[in-house]
Coordinates of C-alpha atoms in Angstrom, one line a residue:
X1 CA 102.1 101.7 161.8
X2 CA 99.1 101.7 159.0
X3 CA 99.2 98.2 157.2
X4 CA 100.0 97.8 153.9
X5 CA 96.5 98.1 151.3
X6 CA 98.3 96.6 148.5
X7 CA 100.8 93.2 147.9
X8 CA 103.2 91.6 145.6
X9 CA 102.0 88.6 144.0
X10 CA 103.0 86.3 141.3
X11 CA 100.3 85.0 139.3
X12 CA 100.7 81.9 137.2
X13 CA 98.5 82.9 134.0
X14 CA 98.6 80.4 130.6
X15 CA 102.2 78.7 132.2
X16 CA 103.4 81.9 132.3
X17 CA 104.4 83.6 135.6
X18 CA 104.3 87.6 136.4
X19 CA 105.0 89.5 139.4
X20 CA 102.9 92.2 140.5
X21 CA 102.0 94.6 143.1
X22 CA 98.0 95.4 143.7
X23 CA 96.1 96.5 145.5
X24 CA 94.0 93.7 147.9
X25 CA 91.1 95.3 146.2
X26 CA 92.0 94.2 142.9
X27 CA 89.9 91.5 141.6
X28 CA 91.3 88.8 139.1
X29 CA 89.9 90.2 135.9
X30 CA 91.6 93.7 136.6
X31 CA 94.6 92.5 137.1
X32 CA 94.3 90.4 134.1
X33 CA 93.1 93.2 131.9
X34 CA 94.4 96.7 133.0
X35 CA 97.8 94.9 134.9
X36 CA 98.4 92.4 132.1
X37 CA 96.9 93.2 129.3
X38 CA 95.1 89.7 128.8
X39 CA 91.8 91.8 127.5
X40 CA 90.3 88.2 126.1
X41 CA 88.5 88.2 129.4
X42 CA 85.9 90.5 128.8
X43 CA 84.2 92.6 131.9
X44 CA 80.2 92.2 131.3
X45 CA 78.1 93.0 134.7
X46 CA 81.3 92.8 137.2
X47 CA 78.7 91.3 139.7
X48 CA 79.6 87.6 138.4
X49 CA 75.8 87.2 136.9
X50 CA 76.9 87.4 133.2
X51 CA 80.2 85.1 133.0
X52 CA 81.4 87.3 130.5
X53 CA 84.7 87.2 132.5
X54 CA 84.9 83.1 133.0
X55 CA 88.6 81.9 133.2
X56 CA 89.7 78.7 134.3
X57 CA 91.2 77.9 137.6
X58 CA 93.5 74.9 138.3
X59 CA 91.0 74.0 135.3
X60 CA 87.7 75.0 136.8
X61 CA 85.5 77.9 136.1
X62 CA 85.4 80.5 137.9
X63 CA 84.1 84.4 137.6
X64 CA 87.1 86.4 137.4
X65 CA 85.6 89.7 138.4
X66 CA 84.4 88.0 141.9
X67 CA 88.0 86.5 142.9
X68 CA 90.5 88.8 144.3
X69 CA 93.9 88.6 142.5
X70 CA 95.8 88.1 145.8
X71 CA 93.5 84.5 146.3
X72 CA 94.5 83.4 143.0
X73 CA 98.4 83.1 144.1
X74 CA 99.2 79.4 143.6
X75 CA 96.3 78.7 141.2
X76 CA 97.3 77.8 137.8
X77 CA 94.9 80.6 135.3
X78 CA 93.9 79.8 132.3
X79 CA 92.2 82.9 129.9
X80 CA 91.1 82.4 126.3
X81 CA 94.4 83.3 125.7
X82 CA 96.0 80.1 126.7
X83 CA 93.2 77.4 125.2
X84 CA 95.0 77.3 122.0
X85 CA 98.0 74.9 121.4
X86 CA 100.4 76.8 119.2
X87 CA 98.7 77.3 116.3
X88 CA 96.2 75.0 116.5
X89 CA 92.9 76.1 118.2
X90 CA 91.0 74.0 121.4
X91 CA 88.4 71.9 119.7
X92 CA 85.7 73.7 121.7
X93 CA 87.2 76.8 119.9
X94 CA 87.1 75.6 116.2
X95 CA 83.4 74.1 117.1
X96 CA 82.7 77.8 118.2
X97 CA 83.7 78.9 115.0
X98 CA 82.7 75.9 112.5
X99 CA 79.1 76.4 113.9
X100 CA 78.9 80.0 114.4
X101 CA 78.8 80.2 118.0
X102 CA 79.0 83.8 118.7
X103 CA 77.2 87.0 116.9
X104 CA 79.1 89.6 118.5
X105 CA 81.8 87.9 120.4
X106 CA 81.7 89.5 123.7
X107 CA 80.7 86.9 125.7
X108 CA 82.5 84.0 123.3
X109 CA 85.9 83.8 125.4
X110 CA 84.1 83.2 128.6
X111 CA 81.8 81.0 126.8
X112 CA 84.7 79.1 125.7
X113 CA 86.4 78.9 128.4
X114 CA 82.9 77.7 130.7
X115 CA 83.0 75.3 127.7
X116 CA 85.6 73.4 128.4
X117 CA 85.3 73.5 131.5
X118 CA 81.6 71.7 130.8
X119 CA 83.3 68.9 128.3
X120 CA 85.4 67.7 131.6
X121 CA 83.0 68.3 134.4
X122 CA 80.8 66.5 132.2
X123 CA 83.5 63.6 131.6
X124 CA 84.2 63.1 135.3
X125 CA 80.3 62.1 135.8
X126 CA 79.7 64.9 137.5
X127 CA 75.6 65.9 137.6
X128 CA 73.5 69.1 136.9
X129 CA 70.4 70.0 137.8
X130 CA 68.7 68.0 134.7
X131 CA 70.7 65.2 135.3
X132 CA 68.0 62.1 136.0
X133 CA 70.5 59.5 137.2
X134 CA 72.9 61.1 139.7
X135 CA 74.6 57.5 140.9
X136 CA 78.4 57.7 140.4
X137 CA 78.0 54.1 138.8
X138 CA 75.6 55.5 136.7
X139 CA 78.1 57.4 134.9
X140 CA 78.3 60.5 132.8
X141 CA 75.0 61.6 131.7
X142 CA 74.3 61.7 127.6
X143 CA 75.2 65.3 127.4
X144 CA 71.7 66.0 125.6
X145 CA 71.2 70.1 124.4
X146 CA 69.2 69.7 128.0
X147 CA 72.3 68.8 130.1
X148 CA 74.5 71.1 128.0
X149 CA 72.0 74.1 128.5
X150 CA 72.1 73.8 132.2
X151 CA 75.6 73.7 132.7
X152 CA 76.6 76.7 130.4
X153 CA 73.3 78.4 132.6
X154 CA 75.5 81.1 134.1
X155 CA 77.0 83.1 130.9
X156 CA 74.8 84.6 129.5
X157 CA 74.8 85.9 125.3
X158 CA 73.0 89.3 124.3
X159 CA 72.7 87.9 121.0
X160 CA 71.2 84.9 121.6
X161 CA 73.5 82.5 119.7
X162 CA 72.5 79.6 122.1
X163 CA 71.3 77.4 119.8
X164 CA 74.6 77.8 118.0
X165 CA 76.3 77.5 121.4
X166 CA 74.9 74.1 122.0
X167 CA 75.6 72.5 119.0
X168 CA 79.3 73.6 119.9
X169 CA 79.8 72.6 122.6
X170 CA 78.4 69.1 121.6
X171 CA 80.7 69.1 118.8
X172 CA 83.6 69.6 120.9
X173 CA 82.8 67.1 123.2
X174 CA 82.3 64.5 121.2
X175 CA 85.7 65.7 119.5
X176 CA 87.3 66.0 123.0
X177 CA 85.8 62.2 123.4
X178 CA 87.2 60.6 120.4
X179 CA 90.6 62.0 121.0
X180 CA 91.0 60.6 124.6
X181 CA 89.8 57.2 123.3

């Protein structure tokens, strides 16, 4: 008997849970766009160069067009659908719009969501590449344009906001900052 190419699957996406059967070929960011219509996540290179397609899983980023939906079972997914509370946007959000972080928009939700994921990496003391002092007891880094540059390195913006981008995601962190003090 042939096995079976595609599974059912429930996928736990913004505290939401849906049940689907795909494909094993599927990767996350189809299912997410053509199976449940979450089309925030934007498809830029499908090769996972751009980051045009970042999500958050179990709160890390990750490149939805490289992960197969069936590996994200159990994972809690997070698209730029689910970074708001409510009504009331995620700080790295509002920051994004206060400061003009996006020309075209694209590439923002990925951006965003790479964003946050930046502001806690960042708070947890974990280094980059720039990062001069890489001792735990050191602590977090100053998360200088430098630091925040390298960690947003892998999406990428057509329209060459960055500058804009920067000053975002500073804002937001030191919003993120103040509110968990």
């Amino acid at each position: 008997m042939p096995a079976s190419t595609s599974s059912d699957l429930t996928l736990s996406v913004n505290g939401e849970k849906y049940t689907l059967t795909v494909d094993h070929r599927t990767t996350l960011l189809d299912a997410l766009r053509e199976r449940l219509d979450m089309t925030g996540t934007k498809k830029g290179c499908d090769q996972g160069q751009c980051g045009a397609c970042t999500v958050l899983l179990d709160g890390r980023r990750g490149v939805a067009c490289l992960q197969l939906a069936v590996a994200a079972e159990g994972r809690e997914i997070t698209t730029i659908e689910g970074v708001a509370e409510s009504e009331r946007l995620h700080p790295v959000q509002q920051a994004f719009l206060d400061l003009d972080g996006f020309q075209c928009g694209y590439c923002t939700p990925g951006q965003i969501c790479s964003a946050i994921a930046v502001i806690e990496e960042h708070a947890a003391g974990w280094p980059s590449a720039v990062t001069g002092d890489v001792r735990p007891e050191a602590g977090p880094p100053p998360l200088t344009p430098e630091e925040i540059r390298e960690r947003m390195s892998g999406n990428l913006c057509r329209c060459g906001a960055y500058v804009s981008i920067v000053q975002a995601v500073a804002r937001a962190a030191e919003e993120t900052k103040g509110a968990a003090a």
